[in-house]
C-alpha cells in the first residue's frame, strides 16, 4: 500500500492529456538541476538525502536528550520561529490527539510548548502562567542566535529558568540547536556548557524538520522519530525517477506549474481533519519562501474543511477564477463514530443514522471536488493512508522534493529567501538598533507626513 498517493483525476477539464508529456523535458532539466547541483541554490540541497545520510551519532544524542527531558521536565519550551518552529508544531498536531495540551496536568507526559514565534507579550505571559511552578527545560533553536522574536523569548525563559534552578542546574536544562561552529547562540552555548545540536549548513530552515530542529521536540512529545525518518527514507527512494508517469511528487509539481501558467496563481492546501491545520502552515512557508520571488510564484493559502466551507466556500465556488486546490485527504482516521439514532427526526438526520461519520466526511469531500470543478476550480488530492510517524515522514519528503522541482520549473532559486530581510531592516530602524538609525529616521519622517 502506498502511504502517500497523488490523484489528478479531477483535472481533466483543466489540463489536456498531452500537457503532462509536453512538460516532461522541463521536468528532466529541473531534476538535473536538483540532483546534480547545477541549479541555483545548490549549496542548500542536503535535505535531499537527509533521510538516509543523517548523523547517526547526533540522532542517538537527540533520543537520549529526549529521554532526559521526559524524566525531569513537565514542559519543554521550544523557542524558534519560521522553519525553526513550524515543522515540530505541525508534527505534534498531526501525531497527537486534538487536545494535546489539555493533558498538561498529566505527570506521565512532558508537554512540548512553543515560544519565540511572535512578539505578543500576552502569549508569553499566558505560557508562563501555564508552566507555573512545574519543572521545565528549554530548546532554543536559531542558526544565528540574533533573530528578534526567539531572542526575546529566550531571555525571558532563561531568566525564569535561572531563578527557579540556579545557574548551574539551569545550564543542564538548556538545549541549543544552532550552527555547528559560529554565531551568538553557539558562542553562548559553548561558554555555558549547554548541550548542542546542529542545524546543517546545507539545509534551509523550511526544509529542516527532519534535522534536530524538528526531531528533538518531536521525540520529547513521545513520537517515534525512527519511524518518521524511515517514512522519509522510503519516499526518498520512491521519488527518484523523473518520469512523470512514475513519480507522483514530480507530477504534483508539474500540474501546479501547468495550472499556474494558465492563470491559477493561488493554491489552497486543504484538509478535512482539524489537526492538519498546522500542516498547512508548514506547507505555506515551504511553498511561499521557495517560490515567491522575482515577481513570480504561486501564492500559498489554506482552508480547513468542512469548517471553512461555511465561510470561504462561497468565494471558492463563485469568486475570481485564480484558485487551484490541493487536498490532503486522510483515508483511515484514527477514530470513527457512527451517527446515533434519535427518538424524533427534527434535525432531519434520520437518513444518516448508523452511518460512519468518516463516511459522511468523505462524501462531503467528493461533493466539494465535484462542485468546485463545475465552478471552474481545479482540484488535486494527496491521499495519506493514516496519521502516523511513517506516513508523516513520507508526506514531508513528498512536499519538499515537489517544491524543489517546482521552483526550478519556474526559473527561480527555490532555496533562498532574500525578500525576508526587507521588513527586518525597517523594524531594526524603528526599534533603534545600532547601525540602523538612518533607516529609522527616514521611516519616522514618512509616518509623520
CSV table of N, CA and C in Angstrom, one decimal, residues 135-196:
chain,number,residue,atom,x,y,z
A,135,UNK,N,8.2,21.8,36.5
A,135,UNK,CA,9.6,21.7,36.0
A,135,UNK,C,9.6,21.9,34.5
A,136,UNK,N,10.6,22.6,34.0
A,136,UNK,CA,10.7,22.7,32.5
A,136,UNK,C,12.1,22.8,32.1
A,137,UNK,N,12.3,22.6,30.8
A,137,UNK,CA,13.6,22.8,30.1
A,137,UNK,C,13.3,23.6,28.9
A,138,UNK,N,14.4,24.1,28.2
A,138,UNK,CA,14.3,24.9,27.1
A,138,UNK,C,15.1,24.3,25.9
A,139,UNK,N,14.5,24.3,24.7
A,139,UNK,CA,15.2,24.0,23.5
A,139,UNK,C,15.1,25.3,22.6
A,140,UNK,N,16.2,26.0,22.6
A,140,UNK,CA,16.3,27.2,21.8
A,140,UNK,C,16.9,26.9,20.4
A,141,UNK,N,16.2,27.3,19.4
A,141,UNK,CA,16.6,27.0,18.0
A,141,UNK,C,16.8,28.2,17.2
A,142,UNK,N,18.0,28.4,16.7
A,142,UNK,CA,18.4,29.6,15.9
A,142,UNK,C,19.7,29.4,15.3
A,143,UNK,N,19.8,29.6,14.0
A,143,UNK,CA,21.1,29.5,13.3
A,143,UNK,C,22.1,30.5,13.8
A,144,UNK,N,21.6,31.8,14.0
A,144,UNK,CA,22.5,32.9,14.4
A,144,UNK,C,22.4,33.2,15.9
A,145,UNK,N,21.2,33.0,16.4
A,145,UNK,CA,21.1,33.4,17.8
A,145,UNK,C,20.7,34.9,18.0
A,146,UNK,N,20.4,35.6,16.9
A,146,UNK,CA,20.1,37.0,17.0
A,146,UNK,C,18.8,37.4,16.4
A,147,UNK,N,18.0,36.4,16.0
A,147,UNK,CA,16.6,36.7,15.4
A,147,UNK,C,15.8,37.3,16.6
A,148,UNK,N,15.1,38.3,16.3
A,148,UNK,CA,14.5,39.1,17.3
A,148,UNK,C,13.5,38.4,18.2
A,149,UNK,N,12.5,37.7,17.6
A,149,UNK,CA,11.4,37.1,18.3
A,149,UNK,C,11.9,36.0,19.2
A,150,UNK,N,12.7,35.0,18.7
A,150,UNK,CA,13.2,33.9,19.7
A,150,UNK,C,14.2,34.5,20.7
A,151,UNK,N,15.0,35.5,20.3
A,151,UNK,CA,16.0,36.0,21.3
A,151,UNK,C,15.3,36.6,22.5
A,152,UNK,N,14.2,37.4,22.2
A,152,UNK,CA,13.4,38.0,23.3
A,152,UNK,C,12.8,36.9,24.2
A,153,UNK,N,12.2,35.9,23.6
A,153,UNK,CA,11.6,34.8,24.3
A,153,UNK,C,12.6,34.0,25.1
A,154,UNK,N,13.8,33.8,24.6
A,154,UNK,CA,14.9,33.1,25.3
A,154,UNK,C,15.3,33.9,26.5
A,155,UNK,N,15.5,35.2,26.4
A,155,UNK,CA,15.8,36.0,27.5
A,155,UNK,C,14.8,35.8,28.7
A,156,UNK,N,13.6,35.8,28.3
A,156,UNK,CA,12.5,35.7,29.4
A,156,UNK,C,12.6,34.3,30.0
A,157,UNK,N,12.6,33.2,29.2
A,157,UNK,CA,12.5,31.9,29.8
A,157,UNK,C,13.9,31.5,30.4
A,158,UNK,N,15.0,32.0,29.9
A,158,UNK,CA,16.3,31.8,30.5
A,158,UNK,C,16.3,32.4,31.9
A,159,UNK,N,15.9,33.6,32.0
A,159,UNK,CA,15.8,34.3,33.3
A,159,UNK,C,14.9,33.5,34.3
A,160,UNK,N,13.8,33.0,33.8
A,160,UNK,CA,12.9,32.2,34.6
A,160,UNK,C,13.5,30.9,35.1
A,161,UNK,N,14.3,30.3,34.2
A,161,UNK,CA,15.0,29.0,34.5
A,161,UNK,C,16.0,29.2,35.6
A,162,UNK,N,16.8,30.3,35.4
A,162,UNK,CA,17.9,30.6,36.4
A,162,UNK,C,17.3,30.9,37.8
A,163,UNK,N,16.2,31.7,37.8
A,163,UNK,CA,15.6,32.0,39.1
A,163,UNK,C,15.0,30.7,39.8
A,164,UNK,N,14.5,29.8,39.0
A,164,UNK,CA,14.0,28.6,39.6
A,164,UNK,C,15.0,27.6,40.0
A,165,UNK,N,16.1,27.4,39.2
A,165,UNK,CA,17.0,26.3,39.5
A,165,UNK,C,18.4,26.8,39.9
A,166,UNK,N,18.7,28.0,39.7
A,166,UNK,CA,20.1,28.5,39.8
A,166,UNK,C,20.9,28.3,38.5
A,167,UNK,N,22.0,29.0,38.4
A,167,UNK,CA,22.8,29.0,37.1
A,167,UNK,C,23.2,27.6,36.7
A,168,UNK,N,23.8,26.9,37.6
A,168,UNK,CA,24.4,25.6,37.3
A,168,UNK,C,23.3,24.6,36.8
A,169,UNK,N,22.2,24.4,37.5
A,169,UNK,CA,21.2,23.5,37.1
A,169,UNK,C,20.5,24.0,35.9
A,170,UNK,N,20.3,25.3,35.8
A,170,UNK,CA,19.6,25.8,34.6
A,170,UNK,C,20.4,25.5,33.3
A,171,UNK,N,21.7,25.5,33.4
A,171,UNK,CA,22.6,25.2,32.2
A,171,UNK,C,22.4,23.8,31.8
A,172,UNK,N,22.0,22.9,32.7
A,172,UNK,CA,21.7,21.5,32.3
A,172,UNK,C,20.4,21.3,31.7
A,173,UNK,N,19.6,22.3,31.7
A,173,UNK,CA,18.2,22.2,31.2
A,173,UNK,C,18.0,23.0,29.9
A,174,UNK,N,19.1,23.5,29.4
A,174,UNK,CA,19.1,24.3,28.1
A,174,UNK,C,19.7,23.5,27.0
A,175,UNK,N,19.0,23.3,25.9
A,175,UNK,CA,19.4,22.5,24.7
A,175,UNK,C,19.4,23.5,23.6
A,176,UNK,N,20.5,23.7,22.9
A,176,UNK,CA,20.6,24.7,21.9
A,176,UNK,C,20.8,24.0,20.5
A,177,UNK,N,19.9,24.3,19.6
A,177,UNK,CA,20.0,23.8,18.2
A,177,UNK,C,20.4,24.9,17.3
A,178,UNK,N,21.7,24.9,16.8
A,178,UNK,CA,22.2,26.1,16.2
A,178,UNK,C,23.3,25.7,15.2
A,179,UNK,N,24.1,26.7,14.7
A,179,UNK,CA,25.2,26.4,13.8
A,179,UNK,C,26.3,25.6,14.5
A,180,UNK,N,27.0,24.8,13.7
A,180,UNK,CA,28.0,23.9,14.3
A,180,UNK,C,29.2,24.6,14.8
A,181,UNK,N,29.5,25.8,14.3
A,181,UNK,CA,30.8,26.5,14.6
A,181,UNK,C,30.7,27.9,14.9
A,182,UNK,N,29.6,28.7,14.6
A,182,UNK,CA,29.7,30.1,14.8
A,182,UNK,C,28.3,30.6,15.1
A,183,UNK,N,28.3,31.9,15.5
A,183,UNK,CA,27.0,32.6,15.8
A,183,UNK,C,26.9,32.9,17.3
A,184,UNK,N,26.0,33.8,17.6
A,184,UNK,CA,25.9,34.2,19.0
A,184,UNK,C,25.4,33.1,19.9
A,185,UNK,N,24.4,32.3,19.4
A,185,UNK,CA,23.9,31.2,20.2
A,185,UNK,C,24.9,30.1,20.5
A,186,UNK,N,25.7,29.8,19.4
A,186,UNK,CA,26.8,28.8,19.6
A,186,UNK,C,27.8,29.2,20.6
A,187,UNK,N,28.2,30.5,20.5
A,187,UNK,CA,29.2,31.1,21.5
A,187,UNK,C,28.7,31.0,22.9
A,188,UNK,N,27.4,31.3,23.1
A,188,UNK,CA,26.8,31.3,24.4
A,188,UNK,C,26.7,29.9,24.9
A,189,UNK,N,26.3,29.0,24.0
A,189,UNK,CA,26.1,27.5,24.4
A,189,UNK,C,27.5,26.9,24.9
A,190,UNK,N,28.5,27.2,24.1
A,190,UNK,CA,29.8,26.7,24.5
A,190,UNK,C,30.3,27.3,25.8
A,191,UNK,N,30.1,28.5,26.0
A,191,UNK,CA,30.5,29.2,27.2
A,191,UNK,C,29.8,28.6,28.5
A,192,UNK,N,28.6,28.2,28.3
A,192,UNK,CA,27.8,27.7,29.5
A,192,UNK,C,27.6,26.2,29.5
A,193,UNK,N,28.2,25.5,28.6
A,193,UNK,CA,28.1,24.1,28.6
A,193,UNK,C,26.8,23.5,28.3
A,194,UNK,N,26.0,24.2,27.5
A,194,UNK,CA,24.7,23.7,27.1
A,194,UNK,C,24.9,22.6,26.1
A,195,UNK,N,24.0,21.5,26.1
A,195,UNK,CA,24.1,20.5,25.1
A,195,UNK,C,23.6,21.1,23.7
A,196,UNK,N,24.4,20.9,22.7
A,196,UNK,CA,24.1,21.5,21.4
A,196,UNK,C,23.8,20.4,20.3
